Amino acid sequence: MTTTTEQPTTTTVGETDERTREAWTDFEFDGEAKITVEDLDVYYGDDHALKGVSMEIPERSVTALIGPSGCGKSTYLRCLNRMNDRIPSARIEGSVRPDGQEIYQDGVNLVELRKRVGMVFQSPNPFPKSIRENIAYGPQKHGDLDTGLLARLLNRDDTAEREELVERCLRDAALWDEVHDRLDDNALGLSGGQQQRLCIARCLSVDPEVILMDEPASALDPIATAKIEDLIADLAEHYTVVIVTHNMQQAARISDQTAVFLTGGELVEYGDTDRVFEDPHSDRVEDYITGKFG
Amino acid sequence: MADARIRSSQLVDETTTEADAVAALTIGVSAALFALAVAAMFDQVSLTGTIAGAQTVTLLGGLLTLLGLTVIALGAGSRLGYVESTPDPSAGLVAGVGAAFPWALLGGSVASGVLGLGTGGGLVGAVVVGGVALVATVIPREDVGSTVPLGGLLLITGLVFATGVIGPAWVWELGWEQTAAISAQFLIPVATLSTTLYGGWAAAKAYGGFGARGRHMGAYVLVYLNAISIVAFLFILVAFVVIQGVPGLLTGFEIGIGAGPEISLLGVSVTLPVSIPFVMNGVALLNEFQGVLPAIVGTFWLVIGAVLLAVPLGVGAAVFLTEYAERGRFTQVVEVATNGLWSTPSIVFGLFGFAFLIPRFGNGKSLLSGMITLGFMLLPLVVITSRESMLSVPDEYRDASAALGVSKWQTIRSVVLPAALPGVVTGVILGVGRIAGETAPILLTMAGGTFVPDTQTVDVIGSFQFISTPPFVANPALLEATSALPYQLFALITAGVGLGSNVSDPNGFRWATALVLLIVVLSFYAIGIVTRYYFRRRLQHT
Amino acid sequence: MAQVNPSRGDRLVDAVGERVRRARGFVDDTEPAALVVVAIMTVSIVAALVGFLAVSDWTIVPFAVFLLSAAVGWVRYQAETAFTIALMMTVSTILILGLIIVFIFRESIPVVQYESAKVFGVSVPGLRMFVQPNWDAVSPPIRYSMVPMIHGTVMVTLIASAVAAPLGVSAALFLSEIAPATVREVVKPGVEILAGIPSIVYGFIGFTVLSPWASDQFQVTGQGSYLFVGIVVGLMALPTVVSVAEDALSSVPEAMKSGSLAMGTTDWQTMTSITLPAAFSGVSAAVLLGVGRAIGETMAATVMLRGVPRLTEPLVNVFYGQETLTSIIARNYGEADGLQMDALFVAGVILFITVLVISVGAQYIEWRMYKRLGGEV
């Protein structure tokens, strides 16, 4: 392999051809694939943001998506729960199959999909409501928790269940100890790190199977980031976590497998985290990891 | 797109096509019934006549009954498990109140009218029946609660109409001192309209499978209907004015060389090839066709005067507020004052002009007083839009200019104002559109001389003269009481005829005046909207 | 050691001191000649104002001096002149509002004194106008009661709000959240054009088309009903509600809405549970402004109402429409003089105060909400 010192160019498939790339992104692992993605292409207008991505995400582990800014990691993540539908200029082709069920077809129940595949955003976005209401929001809207006036009058309310749910989720998100005595306070009054953990707790409240995280700690200070990283490790025991991060060290620390996206929306390499970081197949990935660009 | 996929009963909806089709059909039938009711309300469809062979009222009643039965069937089908759906345990308080309202109305009217129990009995009946409907909606499961009470309402209404209990001749005398009665002519279309609306709402909820999705569908149907109605209303309104006004506008219309009046354009005498007497003549005994030219000229001068007053003042104030002043008491007071001015009713401006300006400008109604009053009305709008435009000029521009050593005023003059100009211009155009159509302020300060011969269109520029006594400058034209388009229309409505025998169609003359006013005002608005759109596009592309 | 919480008086003294210091700084910084020009400008414009208020023919003299000095200043000391003129223009907005308040109040004083009533032996000026319901400007006892007009305005406003508020907020939701881009490009200008239709045109259509139809439908004698005036005024206030509410709804951050949708809620649930509550202050301000618009509506009411100031019988009779605060002014200004004219000014004062309170209330709500959310949203 020739050593190059120039920056890789954009848009073209690059120095790797299709077959090589397929070989580098074919990750064999034990166990079930929670989500299978096949030939996913995303266009924003004329901009080809994601090029033919195929990958299988193993269940109950942490999969990290890394790469320089603007190479399609977040776009890819948002395809997994169809949040890209919100963008009018977006056109999506390909197949995404959580549990083997295609979600890019007619008649898909988006409500059900997003119950199963939850999302935590880059900037914490708690609702301007109390901590308790933030967590109870999801189940309430799904009709699983009724604590309204009417239900209380008819003695059909689920207040006890709600309290149980709130405590469970806050404990799972490692936030209970800090806020258990002020559950009625407005969530906007919490610190940034606490707000993000609240968003994670909120995500857990609907009992998802997959948790998508879009750079969850990028807006936080190092201490809060460390807490989030510990949390992610715990979450992976029960949930399938897919996390986008621009912090390579973070990916190396917490993930089981890593997918590397490079400029132009290409998935260049995907495999076991240790192997990808210590001995990457692709030159470009090696350049990126060793900091030659990005 | 991807190929074969495993269908799941949860993630991908099981399409129960038959129930969906029924629900969609129900929504369609309600839409048709809605349209029919609207037509009946405006006498396009006669209530005493027949449609397609059946008595109108009977047909309406029959369709309503059918609709009611279908709605109940949709709810029952879900409850009894024939149809896949995801209902909530209860329809909720919102749906409950929504259903209780028409039932309460029904109960109250029946108690008060049919049972003759008077107002007190009517209130009691309304509360009782409404309460029952509320309970019937919120206690059972959502699929029953959102359909049965409303379906029942439709059924009862439909049967009442179909069986002739309320026929075309029905009347309910309200027994008030100032007599009023509710006739079948009013009740049948309106009752049809409102119950159909409820029916469509329930069917939409059923189409969405009840639950959150059902409520989402129901809400969207209503919201879309509302938006469509508003746009349709606008169209119908404008079209109506156009249709009614064009004949009057075009009376005596001629095209051809030498057909129109002679005017001097830049010193050259030109004969216009088009003659539209309505906008080119005034009212005079010897006119072949009467017109509203003086009013048009009056509006023109009013707008110019108002703009000359309000724009410098407003832009100046905006400059001070955004560039010089710091946020504090003073700016707060100015903001309150500006908002106060903006919300002041137009008639109060008229009163102010009457009390303050008229005594100081010739002690009678005058064009000048009208100009100044309208200028005061335009001022807050100019201040607000100019401020917004200037605030949206990024600070980076100002910083860059300051970093080059340019003084504050120079920066404002060469950087901020030009950048804010598009917004200011748009705001002024829209503001002008608003004041051009105002009647109340000019009613008390300027209006007079409705039927003015066109030789007396106010000639402002030519009337300036110097005089020997203070105030040394006079302009009799400015101190005249003249007409303007909005006032012209008002006078025509209240004074009735009085145009003389030359006007063959006084009604058409009125409509034509309204049309001309509408054209003038809407042109300003259209230009304003287009310029704003144009400038925004320009901004986005830079 | 500085005080932690300076008292109100101390803060005031500080503020004044700051102003004086700034003024002194201004004086020190500017050339004496420029200061002279600015001083002449200020003095002359104040003199012109005084002269104008005093209805003097000589007002033109100081005004000409002002124009001259401003011209000189613009040429030689543009920055200072520009600043001074901008300041004067800003002060003028306050001045105009102040003049409006002073003059309409002043004109109404005589009739307020005339219409005094005794409460426990104390004569309260103006009370009789709000206590007894007769308006009779012709035959003795001459009475100028505001009660029928207030009743009329209340009836019309209630009906107009019942039309404008729900339809307006719903249309705002549609424009801001639901409509696809192409539909929005059509409907939004449509609503603005609706706002542009002059009130007299609405009144004209109402008068020629709606009122005859209405009196036929309800078998009333004569034409003119609060119900239909209310509906027309509601349609006129609708665009105000739509545009202000739509602005408020659009400014709810996308992140919040995405957060809700990612939890698996429907769009409608997101709108009602997140977007509307977050924009609540703006939406209530929109409704309040719509109500204010309805209260101040003049020409449509004048043309469509009967013009006989009295209470309807019974009070809730919406099928008859007599007179509102706005229509009585527009209808009677021509023949009225003396006390009757002053009574029209009283109506104007009531209108002004009511709408001002509503407008300030709307601003206050927005300010409170902004504070409560910590200025974050």
Tab-separated table of N, CA and C in Angstrom, chain B residues 41 174 176-181 183 185-186 212 216 219-220 223-224 226-227 230 233-234 237 240-241 312-313 316-317 320 324 337 339-340 343-344 347 351-352 354-356 360-361 365 376 379 409 413 437 439 443 470-471 490 493 510-511 517 521-522 525 532, chain C residues 52-53 57 60 74 78 82-83 86-87 89-90 92 96-97 99-100 103 167 170-171 174 178 190 192-194 196-198 200 204-205 209 213 217-220 235 238 267-269 271 298-299 312-314 317 319-320 322 329 333 341 345 352 355-356 359 363:
chain	number	residue	atom	x	y	z
B	41	MET	N	-78.370	26.884	2.652
B	41	MET	CA	-78.360	28.069	3.497
B	41	MET	C	-78.428	29.330	2.662
B	174	LEU	N	-89.833	33.067	19.176
B	174	LEU	CA	-89.092	33.117	20.426
B	174	LEU	C	-89.813	33.893	21.513
B	176	TRP	N	-90.056	37.060	22.141
B	176	TRP	CA	-89.365	38.187	22.762
B	176	TRP	C	-90.039	39.484	22.397
B	177	GLU	N	-89.698	40.516	23.164
B	177	GLU	CA	-90.292	41.820	22.882
B	177	GLU	C	-89.888	42.316	21.501
B	178	GLN	N	-88.589	42.223	21.229
B	178	GLN	CA	-88.168	42.503	19.857
B	178	GLN	C	-88.274	41.167	19.138
B	179	THR	N	-89.301	41.073	18.305
B	179	THR	CA	-89.667	39.744	17.816
B	179	THR	C	-88.597	39.107	16.959
B	180	ALA	N	-88.406	37.848	17.199
B	180	ALA	CA	-87.514	37.055	16.375
B	180	ALA	C	-88.049	35.644	16.385
B	181	ALA	N	-87.746	34.911	15.347
B	181	ALA	CA	-88.206	33.534	15.276
B	181	ALA	C	-87.146	32.724	14.556
B	183	SER	N	-86.675	29.975	11.956
B	183	SER	CA	-87.458	29.318	10.930
B	183	SER	C	-86.744	28.073	10.436
B	185	GLN	N	-86.093	27.494	7.502
B	185	GLN	CA	-85.140	27.972	6.503
B	185	GLN	C	-83.746	28.134	7.079
B	186	PHE	N	-83.711	28.496	8.359
B	186	PHE	CA	-82.417	28.646	9.035
B	186	PHE	C	-82.011	27.334	9.678
B	212	ALA	N	-54.670	7.539	19.732
B	212	ALA	CA	-53.967	8.765	19.374
B	212	ALA	C	-54.039	9.020	17.880
B	216	HIS	N	-55.750	12.129	15.967
B	216	HIS	CA	-54.931	12.887	15.024
B	216	HIS	C	-55.666	13.083	13.710
B	219	ALA	N	-58.667	15.467	14.136
B	219	ALA	CA	-58.240	16.855	14.257
B	219	ALA	C	-57.803	17.409	12.914
B	220	TYR	N	-57.041	16.600	12.154
B	220	TYR	CA	-56.551	17.077	10.864
B	220	TYR	C	-57.698	17.366	9.905
B	223	VAL	N	-59.078	20.692	10.937
B	223	VAL	CA	-58.161	21.806	10.687
B	223	VAL	C	-58.064	22.096	9.186
B	224	TYR	N	-57.981	21.040	8.379
B	224	TYR	CA	-57.927	21.235	6.933
B	224	TYR	C	-59.208	21.907	6.443
B	226	ASN	N	-61.134	23.876	8.058
B	226	ASN	CA	-61.098	25.269	8.463
B	226	ASN	C	-60.246	26.099	7.511
B	227	ALA	N	-59.057	25.578	7.193
B	227	ALA	CA	-58.150	26.336	6.323
B	227	ALA	C	-58.759	26.504	4.936
B	230	ILE	N	-61.516	29.131	4.940
B	230	ILE	CA	-61.046	30.510	4.991
B	230	ILE	C	-60.600	30.968	3.618
B	233	PHE	N	-63.574	31.350	1.411
B	233	PHE	CA	-64.293	32.553	1.769
B	233	PHE	C	-63.663	33.775	1.108
B	234	LEU	N	-62.345	33.831	1.164
B	234	LEU	CA	-61.657	34.966	0.554
B	234	LEU	C	-61.969	35.045	-0.936
B	237	LEU	N	-65.534	36.093	-1.600
B	237	LEU	CA	-65.734	37.503	-1.294
B	237	LEU	C	-65.236	38.390	-2.414
B	240	PHE	N	-67.130	37.932	-5.625
B	240	PHE	CA	-68.450	38.530	-5.557
B	240	PHE	C	-68.376	40.024	-5.834
B	241	VAL	N	-67.420	40.687	-5.184
B	241	VAL	CA	-67.287	42.127	-5.397
B	241	VAL	C	-66.942	42.413	-6.849
B	312	PRO	N	-40.540	59.504	7.616
B	312	PRO	CA	-39.357	60.087	8.270
B	312	PRO	C	-39.415	59.957	9.789
B	313	LEU	N	-40.570	60.303	10.351
B	313	LEU	CA	-40.702	60.202	11.800
B	313	LEU	C	-40.448	58.775	12.283
B	316	GLY	N	-36.836	57.594	11.685
B	316	GLY	CA	-35.965	58.301	12.623
B	316	GLY	C	-36.063	57.724	14.024
B	317	ALA	N	-37.293	57.497	14.467
B	317	ALA	CA	-37.472	56.919	15.793
B	317	ALA	C	-36.861	55.537	15.864
B	320	PHE	N	-33.131	55.772	16.193
B	320	PHE	CA	-32.703	56.107	17.554
B	320	PHE	C	-32.831	54.910	18.484
B	324	TYR	N	-28.977	54.119	18.804
B	324	TYR	CA	-28.429	55.052	19.786
B	324	TYR	C	-28.805	54.714	21.213
B	337	ALA	N	-45.679	53.234	24.166
B	337	ALA	CA	-46.391	54.265	23.415
B	337	ALA	C	-46.667	53.801	21.995
B	339	ASN	N	-46.880	50.703	20.869
B	339	ASN	CA	-47.910	49.682	20.861
B	339	ASN	C	-49.281	50.261	21.134
B	340	GLY	N	-49.301	51.250	22.026
B	340	GLY	CA	-50.574	51.906	22.301
B	340	GLY	C	-51.140	52.571	21.064
B	343	SER	N	-52.501	49.997	18.570
B	343	SER	CA	-53.761	49.320	18.864
B	343	SER	C	-54.934	50.275	19.007
B	344	THR	N	-54.682	51.568	18.966
B	344	THR	CA	-55.784	52.518	19.102
B	344	THR	C	-56.773	52.364	17.958
B	347	ILE	N	-61.352	55.039	14.892
B	347	ILE	CA	-62.304	56.103	15.153
B	347	ILE	C	-61.770	57.048	16.228
B	351	LEU	N	-61.450	61.025	16.216
B	351	LEU	CA	-61.859	61.966	17.263
B	351	LEU	C	-60.709	62.911	17.612
B	352	PHE	N	-59.518	62.344	17.692
B	352	PHE	CA	-58.354	63.164	18.022
B	352	PHE	C	-58.125	64.226	16.954
B	354	PHE	N	-60.282	65.456	15.016
B	354	PHE	CA	-61.357	66.428	15.137
B	354	PHE	C	-61.071	67.430	16.241
B	355	ALA	N	-60.590	66.931	17.380
B	355	ALA	CA	-60.390	67.810	18.527
B	355	ALA	C	-59.117	68.626	18.420
B	356	PHE	N	-58.072	68.023	17.829
B	356	PHE	CA	-56.765	68.657	17.876
B	356	PHE	C	-56.405	69.371	16.583
B	360	ARG	N	-56.828	73.817	14.439
B	360	ARG	CA	-55.554	74.447	14.122
B	360	ARG	C	-55.285	74.563	12.641
B	361	PHE	N	-56.147	73.947	11.846
B	361	PHE	CA	-55.973	74.072	10.407
B	361	PHE	C	-57.278	74.527	9.785
B	365	LYS	N	-63.199	70.893	8.225
B	365	LYS	CA	-62.598	69.673	7.691
B	365	LYS	C	-61.648	70.019	6.558
B	376	PHE	N	-50.516	59.748	11.536
B	376	PHE	CA	-50.391	59.248	12.907
B	376	PHE	C	-50.739	57.761	12.982
B	379	LEU	N	-47.783	55.802	11.517
B	379	LEU	CA	-46.521	55.928	12.255
B	379	LEU	C	-46.114	54.679	13.035
B	409	TRP	N	-22.694	57.421	13.010
B	409	TRP	CA	-23.730	57.909	12.116
B	409	TRP	C	-23.449	57.463	10.684
B	413	ARG	N	-25.800	55.302	8.265
B	413	ARG	CA	-26.226	55.840	6.995
B	413	ARG	C	-25.848	54.939	5.830
B	437	GLY	N	-57.560	52.186	3.032
B	437	GLY	CA	-58.924	51.694	3.128
B	437	GLY	C	-59.673	52.197	4.341
B	439	THR	N	-61.858	54.425	6.728
B	439	THR	CA	-62.881	55.458	6.607
B	439	THR	C	-62.981	56.310	7.858
B	443	LEU	N	-63.456	60.367	8.217
B	443	LEU	CA	-64.842	60.755	8.368
B	443	LEU	C	-64.967	62.031	9.179
B	470	PRO	N	-49.054	86.165	8.810
B	470	PRO	CA	-48.711	84.816	9.277
B	470	PRO	C	-49.886	83.892	9.016
B	471	PRO	N	-49.717	82.654	8.692
B	471	PRO	CA	-48.459	81.927	8.661
B	471	PRO	C	-47.658	82.023	7.369
B	490	PHE	N	-68.957	54.929	1.809
B	490	PHE	CA	-69.779	55.116	2.996
B	490	PHE	C	-70.928	56.066	2.711
B	493	ILE	N	-73.581	54.489	0.700
B	493	ILE	CA	-74.425	53.562	1.431
B	493	ILE	C	-75.431	54.319	2.291
B	510	ARG	N	-72.598	51.797	-6.769
B	510	ARG	CA	-72.055	51.497	-5.437
B	510	ARG	C	-71.073	50.348	-5.502
B	511	TRP	N	-71.497	49.271	-6.162
B	511	TRP	CA	-70.606	48.112	-6.236
B	511	TRP	C	-69.310	48.458	-6.957
B	517	LEU	N	-62.198	50.626	-4.773
B	517	LEU	CA	-61.519	50.689	-3.469
B	517	LEU	C	-60.756	49.405	-3.210
B	521	VAL	N	-56.673	49.080	-2.671
B	521	VAL	CA	-56.094	48.569	-1.420
B	521	VAL	C	-55.364	47.253	-1.647
B	522	LEU	N	-56.001	46.324	-2.349
B	522	LEU	CA	-55.378	45.017	-2.549
B	522	LEU	C	-54.126	45.117	-3.410
B	525	TYR	N	-51.401	45.794	-1.040
B	525	TYR	CA	-51.066	44.583	-0.300
B	525	TYR	C	-50.322	43.598	-1.166
B	532	ARG	N	-41.854	41.713	-0.331
B	532	ARG	CA	-41.281	41.025	0.831
B	532	ARG	C	-40.740	39.677	0.411
C	52	PHE	N	-48.005	75.811	18.110
C	52	PHE	CA	-49.038	75.020	17.461
C	52	PHE	C	-50.146	74.673	18.446
C	53	LEU	N	-49.732	74.300	19.633
C	53	LEU	CA	-50.730	73.954	20.642
C	53	LEU	C	-51.597	75.161	20.982
C	57	ASP	N	-50.915	81.758	14.841
C	57	ASP	CA	-50.542	81.876	13.440
C	57	ASP	C	-49.045	82.050	13.257
C	60	ILE	N	-45.339	79.346	12.373
C	60	ILE	CA	-44.481	79.082	11.226
C	60	ILE	C	-43.088	79.643	11.442
C	74	TRP	N	-27.129	69.814	9.299
C	74	TRP	CA	-26.963	68.621	8.484
C	74	TRP	C	-25.735	68.747	7.603
C	78	GLN	N	-23.201	66.708	10.655
C	78	GLN	CA	-24.266	65.771	10.346
C	78	GLN	C	-24.534	64.771	11.471
C	82	ALA	N	-28.032	64.460	13.119
C	82	ALA	CA	-28.792	63.231	12.918
C	82	ALA	C	-29.248	62.670	14.252
C	83	PHE	N	-28.347	62.639	15.216
C	83	PHE	CA	-28.690	62.131	16.537
C	83	PHE	C	-29.844	62.927	17.134
C	86	ALA	N	-33.126	62.272	15.324
C	86	ALA	CA	-33.642	60.939	15.652
C	86	ALA	C	-34.255	60.947	17.040
C	87	LEU	N	-33.569	61.621	17.977
C	87	LEU	CA	-34.112	61.699	19.340
C	87	LEU	C	-35.455	62.412	19.347
C	89	MET	N	-37.578	62.645	16.953
C	89	MET	CA	-38.612	61.816	16.345
C	89	MET	C	-39.095	60.744	17.313
C	90	THR	N	-38.156	60.217	18.106
C	90	THR	CA	-38.564	59.210	19.071
C	90	THR	C	-39.486	59.814	20.113
C	92	SER	N	-41.384	62.182	19.688
C	92	SER	CA	-42.674	62.522	19.085
C	92	SER	C	-43.689	61.405	19.230
C	96	ILE	N	-47.226	62.177	20.667
C	96	ILE	CA	-48.489	62.004	19.957
C	96	ILE	C	-49.474	61.222	20.805
C	97	LEU	N	-48.971	60.131	21.426
C	97	LEU	CA	-49.879	59.360	22.265
C	97	LEU	C	-50.388	60.221	23.407
C	99	LEU	N	-50.723	63.454	23.485
C	99	LEU	CA	-51.692	64.428	22.990
C	99	LEU	C	-53.052	63.779	22.770
C	100	ILE	N	-53.025	62.564	22.193
C	100	ILE	CA	-54.301	61.881	21.979
C	100	ILE	C	-55.033	61.720	23.298
C	103	PHE	N	-56.266	65.144	24.703
C	103	PHE	CA	-57.352	65.805	23.998
C	103	PHE	C	-58.667	65.053	24.054
C	167	LEU	N	-61.181	29.542	15.149
C	167	LEU	CA	-60.825	29.414	13.739
C	167	LEU	C	-59.421	29.964	13.495
C	170	SER	N	-56.683	27.632	15.016
C	170	SER	CA	-56.636	26.431	14.192
C	170	SER	C	-55.933	26.718	12.861
C	171	ALA	N	-56.237	27.849	12.240
C	171	ALA	CA	-55.569	28.187	10.986
C	171	ALA	C	-54.085	28.445	11.212
C	174	PHE	N	-52.416	25.228	11.434
C	174	PHE	CA	-52.319	24.672	10.100
C	174	PHE	C	-51.118	25.247	9.367
C	178	ILE	N	-48.806	22.105	10.016
C	178	ILE	CA	-49.394	21.027	9.237
C	178	ILE	C	-49.198	21.199	7.732
C	190	GLY	N	-52.958	34.482	1.388
C	190	GLY	CA	-54.410	34.575	1.366
C	190	GLY	C	-54.939	35.189	2.631
C	192	GLU	N	-53.295	37.121	4.645
C	192	GLU	CA	-52.887	38.530	4.702
C	192	GLU	C	-53.766	39.398	3.839
C	193	ILE	N	-54.172	38.868	2.682
C	193	ILE	CA	-55.045	39.650	1.800
C	193	ILE	C	-56.399	39.825	2.465
C	194	LEU	N	-56.837	38.786	3.181
C	194	LEU	CA	-58.091	38.908	3.913
C	194	LEU	C	-58.013	40.064	4.894
C	196	GLY	N	-56.446	42.685	4.449
C	196	GLY	CA	-56.372	43.953	3.748
C	196	GLY	C	-57.708	44.487	3.298
C	197	ILE	N	-58.723	43.647	3.263
C	197	ILE	CA	-60.014	44.121	2.757
C	197	ILE	C	-60.552	45.193	3.689
C	198	PRO	N	-60.829	46.373	3.132
C	198	PRO	CA	-61.231	47.484	3.999
C	198	PRO	C	-62.519	47.188	4.744
C	200	ILE	N	-64.983	49.062	5.347
C	200	ILE	CA	-66.200	49.579	4.743
C	200	ILE	C	-66.726	48.620	3.681
C	204	PHE	N	-70.266	47.089	3.618
C	204	PHE	CA	-71.127	47.236	2.456
C	204	PHE	C	-71.756	45.903	2.078
C	205	ILE	N	-70.925	44.868	2.017
C	205	ILE	CA	-71.458	43.554	1.663
C	205	ILE	C	-72.438	43.086	2.718
C	209	VAL	N	-76.065	42.421	1.418
C	209	VAL	CA	-76.365	41.011	1.204
C	209	VAL	C	-76.793	40.304	2.492
C	213	TRP	N	-80.856	39.150	4.147
C	213	TRP	CA	-81.018	37.715	4.272
C	213	TRP	C	-81.294	37.326	5.712
C	217	GLN	N	-84.431	35.406	7.429
C	217	GLN	CA	-84.271	34.115	8.089
C	217	GLN	C	-84.914	34.092	9.467
C	218	PHE	N	-84.706	35.172	10.191
C	218	PHE	CA	-85.152	35.169	11.584
C	218	PHE	C	-86.434	35.943	11.794
C	219	GLN	N	-87.027	36.357	10.720
C	219	GLN	CA	-88.311	37.047	10.778
C	219	GLN	C	-88.298	38.178	11.791
C	220	VAL	N	-87.308	39.042	11.664
C	220	VAL	CA	-87.261	40.207	12.548
C	220	VAL	C	-87.741	41.418	11.778
C	235	LEU	N	-64.677	37.725	11.349
C	235	LEU	CA	-63.915	37.424	10.145
C	235	LEU	C	-62.851	38.469	9.898
C	238	LEU	N	-60.009	37.812	12.348
C	238	LEU	CA	-59.372	36.514	12.137
C	238	LEU	C	-57.917	36.619	11.676
C	267	ASP	N	-48.281	13.566	15.282
C	267	ASP	CA	-48.046	14.994	15.081
C	267	ASP	C	-49.035	15.810	15.894
C	268	TRP	N	-50.288	15.358	15.927
C	268	TRP	CA	-51.304	16.127	16.638
C	268	TRP	C	-51.008	16.152	18.133
C	269	GLN	N	-50.567	15.034	18.689
C	269	GLN	CA	-50.229	14.988	20.110
C	269	GLN	C	-49.076	15.951	20.396
C	271	MET	N	-48.397	18.606	18.764
C	271	MET	CA	-48.912	19.964	18.693
C	271	MET	C	-49.641	20.361	19.965
C	298	THR	N	-65.133	49.796	13.425
C	298	THR	CA	-66.114	50.879	13.294
C	298	THR	C	-67.039	50.756	12.101
C	299	MET	N	-66.500	50.733	10.920
C	299	MET	CA	-67.347	51.000	9.755
C	299	MET	C	-68.338	49.884	9.469
C	312	THR	N	-81.181	45.793	23.838
C	312	THR	CA	-82.106	44.897	23.154
C	312	THR	C	-82.980	44.194	24.176
C	313	GLU	N	-84.158	43.765	23.691
C	313	GLU	CA	-85.059	43.090	24.604
C	313	GLU	C	-85.291	41.683	24.146
C	314	PRO	N	-84.966	40.644	24.847
C	314	PRO	CA	-84.193	40.672	26.091
C	314	PRO	C	-82.732	40.955	25.804
C	317	ASN	N	-80.831	39.113	23.056
C	317	ASN	CA	-81.422	39.061	21.723
C	317	ASN	C	-80.358	39.442	20.686
C	319	PHE	N	-80.556	38.905	17.576
C	319	PHE	CA	-81.116	39.096	16.242
C	319	PHE	C	-81.421	40.551	15.953
C	320	TYR	N	-81.228	41.385	16.960
C	320	TYR	CA	-81.367	42.809	16.747
C	320	TYR	C	-80.053	43.477	17.083
C	322	GLN	N	-78.319	47.265	17.769
C	322	GLN	CA	-78.648	48.666	17.905
C	322	GLN	C	-77.464	49.578	17.606
C	329	ILE	N	-70.231	56.938	17.345
C	329	ILE	CA	-69.374	58.070	16.983
C	329	ILE	C	-69.461	58.326	15.486
C	333	TYR	N	-71.403	61.996	14.427
C	333	TYR	CA	-70.451	63.099	14.484
C	333	TYR	C	-70.950	64.305	13.712
C	341	MET	N	-71.651	65.896	21.303
C	341	MET	CA	-70.324	65.636	20.766
C	341	MET	C	-69.396	65.154	21.870
C	345	PHE	N	-67.088	61.703	22.602
C	345	PHE	CA	-65.719	61.602	23.091
C	345	PHE	C	-65.613	60.647	24.268
C	352	PHE	N	-60.647	53.674	23.895
C	352	PHE	CA	-59.197	53.812	23.978
C	352	PHE	C	-58.648	53.057	25.173
C	355	VAL	N	-58.985	49.128	24.802
C	355	VAL	CA	-58.041	48.516	23.869
C	355	VAL	C	-56.617	48.644	24.388
C	356	LEU	N	-56.298	49.762	25.040
C	356	LEU	CA	-54.952	49.935	25.591
C	356	LEU	C	-54.670	48.892	26.659
C	359	SER	N	-54.062	45.582	25.020
C	359	SER	CA	-52.773	45.514	24.343
C	359	SER	C	-51.639	45.399	25.350
C	363	GLN	N	-48.945	42.257	25.994
C	363	GLN	CA	-47.496	42.412	26.144
C	363	GLN	C	-47.025	41.833	27.468
